mmCIF file of C-alpha atoms and ligand atoms in Angstrom:
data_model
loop_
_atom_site.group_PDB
_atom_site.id
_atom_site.type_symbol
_atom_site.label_atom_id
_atom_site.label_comp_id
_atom_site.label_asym_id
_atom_site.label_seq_id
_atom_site.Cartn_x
_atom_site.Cartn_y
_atom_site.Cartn_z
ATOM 1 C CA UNK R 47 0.000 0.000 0.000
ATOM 2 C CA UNK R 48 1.545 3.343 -0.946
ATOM 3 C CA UNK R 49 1.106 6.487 0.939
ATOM 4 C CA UNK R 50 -2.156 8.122 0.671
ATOM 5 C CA UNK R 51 -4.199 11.131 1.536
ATOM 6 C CA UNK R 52 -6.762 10.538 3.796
ATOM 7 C CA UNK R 53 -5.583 13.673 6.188
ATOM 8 C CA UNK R 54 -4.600 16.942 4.627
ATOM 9 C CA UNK R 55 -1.044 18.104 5.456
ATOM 10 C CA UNK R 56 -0.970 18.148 8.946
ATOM 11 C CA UNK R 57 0.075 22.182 9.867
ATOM 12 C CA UNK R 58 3.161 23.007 12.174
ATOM 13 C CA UNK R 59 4.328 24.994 15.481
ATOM 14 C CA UNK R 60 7.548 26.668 15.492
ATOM 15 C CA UNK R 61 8.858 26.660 18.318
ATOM 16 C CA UNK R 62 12.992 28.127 18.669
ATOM 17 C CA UNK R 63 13.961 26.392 15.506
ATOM 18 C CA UNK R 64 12.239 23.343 15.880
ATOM 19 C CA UNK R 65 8.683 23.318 13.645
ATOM 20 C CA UNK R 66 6.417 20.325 15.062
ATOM 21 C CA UNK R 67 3.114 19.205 13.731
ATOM 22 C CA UNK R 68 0.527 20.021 15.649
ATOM 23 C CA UNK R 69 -1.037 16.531 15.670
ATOM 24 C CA UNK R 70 1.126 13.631 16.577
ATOM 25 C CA UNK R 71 0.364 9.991 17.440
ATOM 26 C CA UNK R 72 0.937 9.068 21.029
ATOM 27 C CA UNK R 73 2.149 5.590 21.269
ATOM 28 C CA UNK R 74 1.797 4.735 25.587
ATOM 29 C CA UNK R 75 0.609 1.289 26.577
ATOM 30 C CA UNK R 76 0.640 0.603 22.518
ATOM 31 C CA UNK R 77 2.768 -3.043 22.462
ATOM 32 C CA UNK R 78 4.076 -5.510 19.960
ATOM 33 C CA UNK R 79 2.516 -5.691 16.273
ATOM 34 C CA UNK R 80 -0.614 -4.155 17.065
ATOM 35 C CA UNK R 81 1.610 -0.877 17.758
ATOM 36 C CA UNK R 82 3.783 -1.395 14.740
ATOM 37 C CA UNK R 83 0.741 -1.460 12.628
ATOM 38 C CA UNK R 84 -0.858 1.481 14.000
ATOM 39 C CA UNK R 85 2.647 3.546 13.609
ATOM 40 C CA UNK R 86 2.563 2.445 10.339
ATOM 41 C CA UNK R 87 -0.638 3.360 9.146
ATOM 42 C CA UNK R 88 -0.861 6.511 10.982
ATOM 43 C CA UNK R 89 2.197 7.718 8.870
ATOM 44 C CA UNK R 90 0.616 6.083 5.489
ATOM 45 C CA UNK R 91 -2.497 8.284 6.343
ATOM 46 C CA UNK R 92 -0.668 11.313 6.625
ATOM 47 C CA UNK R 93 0.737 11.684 10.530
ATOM 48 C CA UNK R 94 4.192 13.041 10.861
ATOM 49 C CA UNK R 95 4.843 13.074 14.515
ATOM 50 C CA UNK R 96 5.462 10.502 16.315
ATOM 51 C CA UNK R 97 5.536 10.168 20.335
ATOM 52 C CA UNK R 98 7.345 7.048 22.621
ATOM 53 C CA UNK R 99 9.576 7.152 25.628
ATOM 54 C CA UNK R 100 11.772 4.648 26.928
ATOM 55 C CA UNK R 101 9.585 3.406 29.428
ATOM 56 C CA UNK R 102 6.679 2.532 27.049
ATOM 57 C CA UNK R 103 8.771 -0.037 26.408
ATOM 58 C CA UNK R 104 7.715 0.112 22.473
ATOM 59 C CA UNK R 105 10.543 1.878 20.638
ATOM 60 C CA UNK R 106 11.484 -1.065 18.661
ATOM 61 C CA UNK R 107 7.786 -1.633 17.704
ATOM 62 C CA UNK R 108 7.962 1.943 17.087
ATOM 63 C CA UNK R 109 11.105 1.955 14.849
ATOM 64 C CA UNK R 110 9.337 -1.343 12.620
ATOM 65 C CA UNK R 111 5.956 1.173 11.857
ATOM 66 C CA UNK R 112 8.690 4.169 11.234
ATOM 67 C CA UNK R 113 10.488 2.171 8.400
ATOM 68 C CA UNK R 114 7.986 0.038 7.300
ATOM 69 C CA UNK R 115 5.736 3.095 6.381
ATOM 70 C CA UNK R 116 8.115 4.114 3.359
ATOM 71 C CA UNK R 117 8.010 7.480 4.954
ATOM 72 C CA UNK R 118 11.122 9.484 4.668
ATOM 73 C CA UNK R 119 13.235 9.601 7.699
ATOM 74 C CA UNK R 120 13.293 13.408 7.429
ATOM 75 C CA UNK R 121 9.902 14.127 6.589
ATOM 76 C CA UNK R 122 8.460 12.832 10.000
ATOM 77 C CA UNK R 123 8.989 13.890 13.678
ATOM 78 C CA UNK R 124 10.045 11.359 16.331
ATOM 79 C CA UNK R 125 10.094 12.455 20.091
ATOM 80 C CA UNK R 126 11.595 9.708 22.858
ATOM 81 C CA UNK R 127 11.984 10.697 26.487
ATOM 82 C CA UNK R 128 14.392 9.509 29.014
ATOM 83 C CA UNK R 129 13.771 8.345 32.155
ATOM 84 C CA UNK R 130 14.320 10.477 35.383
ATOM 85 C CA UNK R 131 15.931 7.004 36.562
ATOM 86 C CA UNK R 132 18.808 7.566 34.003
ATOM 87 C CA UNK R 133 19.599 11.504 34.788
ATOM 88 C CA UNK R 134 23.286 11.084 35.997
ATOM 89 C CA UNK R 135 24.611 12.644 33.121
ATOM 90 C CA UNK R 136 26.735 9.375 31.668
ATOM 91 C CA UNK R 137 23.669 7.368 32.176
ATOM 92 C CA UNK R 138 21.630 9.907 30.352
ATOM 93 C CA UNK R 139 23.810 9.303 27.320
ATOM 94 C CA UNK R 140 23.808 5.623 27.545
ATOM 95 C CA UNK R 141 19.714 5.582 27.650
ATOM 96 C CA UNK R 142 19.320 8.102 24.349
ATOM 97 C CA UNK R 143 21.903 6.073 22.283
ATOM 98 C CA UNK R 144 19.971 2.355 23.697
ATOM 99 C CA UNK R 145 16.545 4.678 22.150
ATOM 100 C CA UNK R 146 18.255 4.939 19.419
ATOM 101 C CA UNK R 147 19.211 1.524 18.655
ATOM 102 C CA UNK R 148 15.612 0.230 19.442
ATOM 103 C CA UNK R 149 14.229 3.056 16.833
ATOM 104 C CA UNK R 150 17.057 2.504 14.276
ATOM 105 C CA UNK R 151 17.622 6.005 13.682
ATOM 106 C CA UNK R 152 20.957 7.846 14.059
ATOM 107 C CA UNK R 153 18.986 10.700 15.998
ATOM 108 C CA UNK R 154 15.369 11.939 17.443
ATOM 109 C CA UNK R 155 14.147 15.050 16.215
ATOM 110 C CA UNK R 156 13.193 15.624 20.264
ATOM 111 C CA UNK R 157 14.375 14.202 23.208
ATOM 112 C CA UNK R 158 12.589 14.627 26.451
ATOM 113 C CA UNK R 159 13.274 14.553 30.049
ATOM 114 C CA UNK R 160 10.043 12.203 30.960
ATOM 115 C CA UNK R 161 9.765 13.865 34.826
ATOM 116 C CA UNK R 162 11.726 15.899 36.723
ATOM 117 C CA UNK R 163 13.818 14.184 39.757
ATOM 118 C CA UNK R 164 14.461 16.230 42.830
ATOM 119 C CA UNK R 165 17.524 13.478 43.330
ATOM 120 C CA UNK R 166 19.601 14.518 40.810
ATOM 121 C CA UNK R 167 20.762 18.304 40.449
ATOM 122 C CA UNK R 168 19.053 19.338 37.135
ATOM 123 C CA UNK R 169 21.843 21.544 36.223
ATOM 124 C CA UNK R 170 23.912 18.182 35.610
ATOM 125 C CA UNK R 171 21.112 16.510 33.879
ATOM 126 C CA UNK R 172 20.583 19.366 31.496
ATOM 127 C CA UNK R 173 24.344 19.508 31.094
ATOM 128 C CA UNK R 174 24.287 15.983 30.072
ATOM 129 C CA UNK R 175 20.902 16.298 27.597
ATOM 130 C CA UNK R 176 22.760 19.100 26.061
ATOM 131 C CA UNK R 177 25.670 17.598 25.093
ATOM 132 C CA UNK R 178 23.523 14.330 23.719
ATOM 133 C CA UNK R 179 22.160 17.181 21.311
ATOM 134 C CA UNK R 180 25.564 18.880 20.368
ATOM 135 C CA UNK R 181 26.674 15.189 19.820
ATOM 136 C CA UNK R 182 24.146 14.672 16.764
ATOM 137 C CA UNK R 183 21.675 12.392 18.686
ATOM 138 C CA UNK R 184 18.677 14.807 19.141
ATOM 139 C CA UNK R 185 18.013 17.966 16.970
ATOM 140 C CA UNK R 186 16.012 19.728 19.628
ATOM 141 C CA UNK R 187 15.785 18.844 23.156
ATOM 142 C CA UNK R 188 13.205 20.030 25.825
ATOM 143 C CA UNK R 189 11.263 18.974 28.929
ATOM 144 C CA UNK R 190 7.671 16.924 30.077
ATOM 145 C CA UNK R 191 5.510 17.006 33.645
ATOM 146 C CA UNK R 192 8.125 20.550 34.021
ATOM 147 C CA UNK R 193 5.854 23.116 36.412
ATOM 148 C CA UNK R 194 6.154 26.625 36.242
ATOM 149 C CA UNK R 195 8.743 26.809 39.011
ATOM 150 C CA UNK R 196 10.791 24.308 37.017
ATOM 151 C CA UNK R 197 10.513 25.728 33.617
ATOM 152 C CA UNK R 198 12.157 28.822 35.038
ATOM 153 C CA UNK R 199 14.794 26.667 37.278
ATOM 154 C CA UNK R 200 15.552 24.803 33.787
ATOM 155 C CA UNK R 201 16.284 27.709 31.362
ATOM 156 C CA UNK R 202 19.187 29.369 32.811
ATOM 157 C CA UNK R 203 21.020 26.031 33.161
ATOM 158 C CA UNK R 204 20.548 25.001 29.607
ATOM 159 C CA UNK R 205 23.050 26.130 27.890
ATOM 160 C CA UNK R 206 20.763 24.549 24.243
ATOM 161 C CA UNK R 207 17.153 25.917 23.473
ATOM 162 C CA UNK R 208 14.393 23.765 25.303
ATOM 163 C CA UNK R 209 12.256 23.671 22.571
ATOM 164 C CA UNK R 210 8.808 22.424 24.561
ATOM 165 C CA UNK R 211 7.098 21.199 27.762
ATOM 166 C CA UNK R 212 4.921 18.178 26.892
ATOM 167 C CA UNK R 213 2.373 18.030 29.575
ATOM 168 C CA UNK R 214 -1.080 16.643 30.471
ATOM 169 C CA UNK R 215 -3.403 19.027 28.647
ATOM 170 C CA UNK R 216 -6.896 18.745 27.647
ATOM 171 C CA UNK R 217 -10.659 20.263 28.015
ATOM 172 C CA UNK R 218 -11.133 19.404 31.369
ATOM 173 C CA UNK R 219 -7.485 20.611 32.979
ATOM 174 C CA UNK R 220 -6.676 24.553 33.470
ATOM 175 C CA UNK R 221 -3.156 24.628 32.319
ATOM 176 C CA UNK R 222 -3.542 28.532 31.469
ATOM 177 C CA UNK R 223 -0.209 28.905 33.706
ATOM 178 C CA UNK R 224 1.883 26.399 31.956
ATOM 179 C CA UNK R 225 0.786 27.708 28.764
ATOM 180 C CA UNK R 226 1.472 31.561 29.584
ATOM 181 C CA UNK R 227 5.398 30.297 30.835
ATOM 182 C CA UNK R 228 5.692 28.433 27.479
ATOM 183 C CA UNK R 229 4.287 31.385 25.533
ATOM 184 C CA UNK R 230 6.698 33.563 27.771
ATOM 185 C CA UNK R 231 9.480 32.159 26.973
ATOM 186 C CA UNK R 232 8.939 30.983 23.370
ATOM 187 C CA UNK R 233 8.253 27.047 23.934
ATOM 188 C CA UNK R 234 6.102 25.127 22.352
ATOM 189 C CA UNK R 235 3.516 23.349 24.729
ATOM 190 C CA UNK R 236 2.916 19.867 23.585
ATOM 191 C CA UNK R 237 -0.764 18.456 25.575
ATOM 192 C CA UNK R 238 -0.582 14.772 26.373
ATOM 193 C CA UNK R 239 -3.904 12.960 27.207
ATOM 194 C CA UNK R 240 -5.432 15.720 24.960
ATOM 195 C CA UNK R 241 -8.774 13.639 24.623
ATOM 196 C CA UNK R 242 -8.620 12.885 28.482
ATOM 197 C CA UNK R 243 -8.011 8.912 27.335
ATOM 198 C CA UNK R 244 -11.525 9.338 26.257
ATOM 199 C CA UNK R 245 -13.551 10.107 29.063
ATOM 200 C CA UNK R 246 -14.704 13.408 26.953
ATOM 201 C CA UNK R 247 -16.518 11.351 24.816
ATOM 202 C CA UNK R 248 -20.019 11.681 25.817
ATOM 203 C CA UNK R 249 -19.441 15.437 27.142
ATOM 204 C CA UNK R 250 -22.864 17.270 26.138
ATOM 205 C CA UNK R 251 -21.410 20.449 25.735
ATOM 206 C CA UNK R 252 -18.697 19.057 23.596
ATOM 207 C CA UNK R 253 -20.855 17.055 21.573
ATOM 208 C CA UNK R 254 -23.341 19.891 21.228
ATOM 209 C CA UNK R 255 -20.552 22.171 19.543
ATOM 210 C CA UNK R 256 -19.764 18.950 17.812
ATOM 211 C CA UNK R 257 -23.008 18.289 16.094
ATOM 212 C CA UNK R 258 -23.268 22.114 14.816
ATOM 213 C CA UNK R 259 -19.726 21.146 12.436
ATOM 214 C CA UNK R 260 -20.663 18.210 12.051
ATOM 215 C CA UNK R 261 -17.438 16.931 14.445
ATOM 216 C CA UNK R 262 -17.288 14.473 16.870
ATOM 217 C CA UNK R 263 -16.822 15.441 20.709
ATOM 218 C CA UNK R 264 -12.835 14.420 20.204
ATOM 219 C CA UNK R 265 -12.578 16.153 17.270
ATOM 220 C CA UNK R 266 -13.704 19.632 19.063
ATOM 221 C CA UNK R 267 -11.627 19.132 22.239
ATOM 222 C CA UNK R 268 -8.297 18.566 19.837
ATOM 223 C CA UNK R 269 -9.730 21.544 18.006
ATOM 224 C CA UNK R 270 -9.822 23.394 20.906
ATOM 225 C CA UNK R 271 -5.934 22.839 21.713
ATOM 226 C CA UNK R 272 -4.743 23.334 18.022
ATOM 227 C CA UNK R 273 -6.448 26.321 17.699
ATOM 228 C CA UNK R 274 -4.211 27.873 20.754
ATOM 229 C CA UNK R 275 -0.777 26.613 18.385
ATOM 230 C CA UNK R 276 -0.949 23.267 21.157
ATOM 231 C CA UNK R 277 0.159 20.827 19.836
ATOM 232 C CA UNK R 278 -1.851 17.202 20.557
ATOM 233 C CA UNK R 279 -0.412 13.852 20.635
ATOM 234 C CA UNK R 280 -3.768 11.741 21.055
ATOM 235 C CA UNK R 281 -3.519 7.847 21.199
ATOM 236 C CA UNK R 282 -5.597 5.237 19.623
ATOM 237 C CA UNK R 283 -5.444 1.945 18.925
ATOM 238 C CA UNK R 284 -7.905 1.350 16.681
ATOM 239 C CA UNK R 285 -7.021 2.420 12.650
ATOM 240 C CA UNK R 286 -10.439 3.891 12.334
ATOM 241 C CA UNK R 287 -9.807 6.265 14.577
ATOM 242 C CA UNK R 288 -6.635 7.789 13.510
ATOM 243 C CA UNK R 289 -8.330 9.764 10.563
ATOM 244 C CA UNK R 290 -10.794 11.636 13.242
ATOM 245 C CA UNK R 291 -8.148 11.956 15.522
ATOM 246 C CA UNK R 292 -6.143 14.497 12.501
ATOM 247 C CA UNK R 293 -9.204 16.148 10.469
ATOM 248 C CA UNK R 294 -9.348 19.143 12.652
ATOM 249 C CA UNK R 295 -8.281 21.405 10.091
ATOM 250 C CA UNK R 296 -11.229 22.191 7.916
ATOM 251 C CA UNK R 297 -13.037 24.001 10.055
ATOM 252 C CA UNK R 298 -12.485 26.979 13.096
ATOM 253 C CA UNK R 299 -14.667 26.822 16.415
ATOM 254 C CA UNK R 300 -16.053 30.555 16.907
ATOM 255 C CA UNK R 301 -14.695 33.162 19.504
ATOM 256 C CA UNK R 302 -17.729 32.484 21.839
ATOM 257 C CA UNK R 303 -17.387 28.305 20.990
ATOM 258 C CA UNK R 304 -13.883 28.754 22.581
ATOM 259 C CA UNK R 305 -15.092 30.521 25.762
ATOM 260 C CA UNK R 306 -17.876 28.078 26.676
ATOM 261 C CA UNK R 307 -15.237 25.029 26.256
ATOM 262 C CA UNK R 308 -13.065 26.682 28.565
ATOM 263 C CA UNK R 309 -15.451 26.702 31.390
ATOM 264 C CA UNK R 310 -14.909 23.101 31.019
ATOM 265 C CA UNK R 311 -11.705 22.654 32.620
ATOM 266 C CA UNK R 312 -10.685 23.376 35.928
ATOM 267 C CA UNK R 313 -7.507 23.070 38.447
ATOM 268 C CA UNK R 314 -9.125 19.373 39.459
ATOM 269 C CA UNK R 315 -9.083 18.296 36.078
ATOM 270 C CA UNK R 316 -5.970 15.701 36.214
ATOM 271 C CA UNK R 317 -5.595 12.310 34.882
ATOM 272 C CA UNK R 318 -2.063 11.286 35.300
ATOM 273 C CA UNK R 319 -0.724 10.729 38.954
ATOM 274 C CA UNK R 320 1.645 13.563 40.194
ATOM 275 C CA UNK R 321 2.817 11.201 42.921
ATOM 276 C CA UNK R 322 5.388 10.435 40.122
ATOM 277 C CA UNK R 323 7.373 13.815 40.945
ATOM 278 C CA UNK R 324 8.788 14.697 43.873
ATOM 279 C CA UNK R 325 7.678 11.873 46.125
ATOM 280 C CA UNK R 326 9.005 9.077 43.930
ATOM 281 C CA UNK R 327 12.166 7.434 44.340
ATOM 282 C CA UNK R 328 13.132 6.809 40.450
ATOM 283 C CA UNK R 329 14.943 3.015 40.656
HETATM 284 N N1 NAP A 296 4.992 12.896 29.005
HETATM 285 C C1 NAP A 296 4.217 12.152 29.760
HETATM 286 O O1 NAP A 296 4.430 11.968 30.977
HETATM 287 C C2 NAP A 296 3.023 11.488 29.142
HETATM 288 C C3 NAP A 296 2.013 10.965 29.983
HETATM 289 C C4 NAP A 296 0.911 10.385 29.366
HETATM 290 C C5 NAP A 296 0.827 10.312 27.991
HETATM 291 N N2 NAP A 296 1.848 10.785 27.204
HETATM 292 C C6 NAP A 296 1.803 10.698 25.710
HETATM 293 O O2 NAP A 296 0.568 11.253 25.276
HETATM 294 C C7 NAP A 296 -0.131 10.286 24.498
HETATM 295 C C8 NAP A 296 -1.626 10.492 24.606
HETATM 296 O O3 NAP A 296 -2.084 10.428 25.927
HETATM 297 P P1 NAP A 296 -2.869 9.167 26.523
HETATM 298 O O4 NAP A 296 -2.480 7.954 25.791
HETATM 299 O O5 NAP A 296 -2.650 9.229 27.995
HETATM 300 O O6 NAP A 296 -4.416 9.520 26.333
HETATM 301 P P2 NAP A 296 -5.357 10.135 25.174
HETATM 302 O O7 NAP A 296 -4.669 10.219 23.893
HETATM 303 O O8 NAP A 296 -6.002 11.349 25.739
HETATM 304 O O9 NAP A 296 -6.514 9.048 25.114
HETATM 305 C C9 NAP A 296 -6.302 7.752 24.638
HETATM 306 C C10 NAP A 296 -7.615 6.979 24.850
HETATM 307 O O10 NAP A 296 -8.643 7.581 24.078
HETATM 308 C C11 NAP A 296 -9.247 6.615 23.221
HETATM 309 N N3 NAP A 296 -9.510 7.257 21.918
HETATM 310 C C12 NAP A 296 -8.605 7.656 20.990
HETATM 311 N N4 NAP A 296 -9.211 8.226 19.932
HETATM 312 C C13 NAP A 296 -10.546 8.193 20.190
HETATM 313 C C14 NAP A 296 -11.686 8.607 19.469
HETATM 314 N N5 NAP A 296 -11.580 9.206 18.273
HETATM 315 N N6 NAP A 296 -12.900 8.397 20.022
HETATM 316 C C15 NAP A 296 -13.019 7.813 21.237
HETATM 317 N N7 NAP A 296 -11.972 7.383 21.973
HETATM 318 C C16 NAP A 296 -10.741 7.571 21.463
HETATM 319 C C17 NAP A 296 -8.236 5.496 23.087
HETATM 320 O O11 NAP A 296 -8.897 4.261 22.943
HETATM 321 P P3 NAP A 296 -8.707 3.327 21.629
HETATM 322 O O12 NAP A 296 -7.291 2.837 21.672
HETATM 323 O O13 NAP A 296 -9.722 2.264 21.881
HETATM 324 O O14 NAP A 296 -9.012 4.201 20.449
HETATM 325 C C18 NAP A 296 -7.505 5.548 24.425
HETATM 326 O O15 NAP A 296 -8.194 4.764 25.394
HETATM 327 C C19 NAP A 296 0.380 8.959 25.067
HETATM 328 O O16 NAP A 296 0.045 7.868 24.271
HETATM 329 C C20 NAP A 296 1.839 9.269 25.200
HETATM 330 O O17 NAP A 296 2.473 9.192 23.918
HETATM 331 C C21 NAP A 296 2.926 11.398 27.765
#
């Protein structure tokens, strides 16, 4: 099967050098063949971003979709993140060049710092994702599950643009703060769980704006986020899916459509446990 169509070409966020598509494929808890061929076929369909981290334990699957798609290396965007276990700066390098063996490529287009860890001084680990970057293995580097606080503790130690935080960002979670630090300082934001694994689904208010563009309650909530420049990394693992999940680009929700989804979301909105920073030991 040759590349085809199905999504229009998928616009980009610049963000200090580094242009990213504003829809990606986010690959967590996808495993063996049944992520391969969803990897694949999102690319054949038009996708050009692609999201893993180490601990998904899927890069290889990853790297099997990435070549067997006939895409060219260059024209799509892979993003891997390293563990906070393997900060210490020589185990930092070890972990991105073990990503990139699994992915068979000679570098990531981004690599991420998954969490922060409060156990090892973030000056070092930055020193050490740097220097993974000035060594060829990542053309932009940047940071995930980074607060406000930490976004400004991480930019005057990196001596290499941070090109993004990836964090959990959706309908139903205020991240106005995050975003204005981003903005601020000229990062992209990058929303994980932007459908809220589903559970936005059968939203009335969603669905209502839905029905009037003849959308589907996803479709409007990734709307929502792509019409602020964030860019959305939804999962599925279902092939029928992946089309909805990118045709968000024919059609603009309204000034007042925008306002009434953003009552939606408050400060309780989470999904993903924040135990994993600061409490956690990472071993
Ligand atoms: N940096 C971090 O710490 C971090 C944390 C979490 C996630 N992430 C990244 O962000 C990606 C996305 O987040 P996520 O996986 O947590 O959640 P998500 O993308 O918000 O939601 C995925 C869930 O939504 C369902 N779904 C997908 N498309 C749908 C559609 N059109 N209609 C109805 N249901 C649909 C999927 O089920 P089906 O498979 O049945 O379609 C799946 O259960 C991850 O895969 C990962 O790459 C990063």
């Amino acid at each position: 099967m040759g590349p085809v169509s199905a999504i229009a070409t998928i616009p980009g966020v610049e963000a200090k050098g580094a242009k990213i598509p504003l829809v990606g494929l986010g690959t967590w808890d996808l495993r063996g063949r049944a992520c391969t061929r969803v990897v694949e076929q999102a690319l054949r369909l038009g996708y050009r971003h692609v999201d893993t981290a180490e601990m998904y334990d899927n890069e290889r699957e990853v790297g099997e979709g990435l070549h067997a798609s006939g895409v060219k290396r260059n024209d799509v965007f892979v993003t891997t993140k390293i563990w906070p276990s393997h900060f210490a700066p020589r185990e930092l390098e070890r972990a991105a060049r073990d990503c990139l063996v699994r992915l068979r490529l000679s570098e990531v287009d981004l690599l991420l710092l998954h969490w922060p860890n409060p156990q090892i001084p973030l000056a070092e680990t930055l020193g050490a994702l740097c220097k993974v970057k000035r060594d060829g293995l990542a053309r932009h580097i940047g940071i995930s599950n980074f607060t406000v606080a930490l976004i400004e503790d991480a930019l005057p130690v990196s001596s290499e643009p941070l090109v993004c935080d990836q964090v959990e960002c959706h309908v139903f979670l205020d991240q106005s703060k995050i975003i204005a630090a981003c903005r601020e300082h000229g990062m992209a934001v990058i929303a994980y769980s932007p459908i809220a694994r589903g559970t936005i689904r059968d939203d009335k208010v969603l669905a209502r704006i839905g029905a009037a563009h003849k959308k589907t309650a996803v479709q409007i909530c990734l709307r929502f986020l792509v019409q602020q420049n964030i860019v959305v990394i939804p999962r599925t693992s279902k092939l029928e899916r992946l089309s909805e999940n990118a045709a968000i680009f024919d059609f603009q929700l309204s000034d007042e459509e925008m306002a009434e989804i953003a009552t939606l979301g408050s400060c309780h909105g989470r999904i993903v446990d924040w135990a994993y920073s600061g409490r956690m030991k990472w071993d």
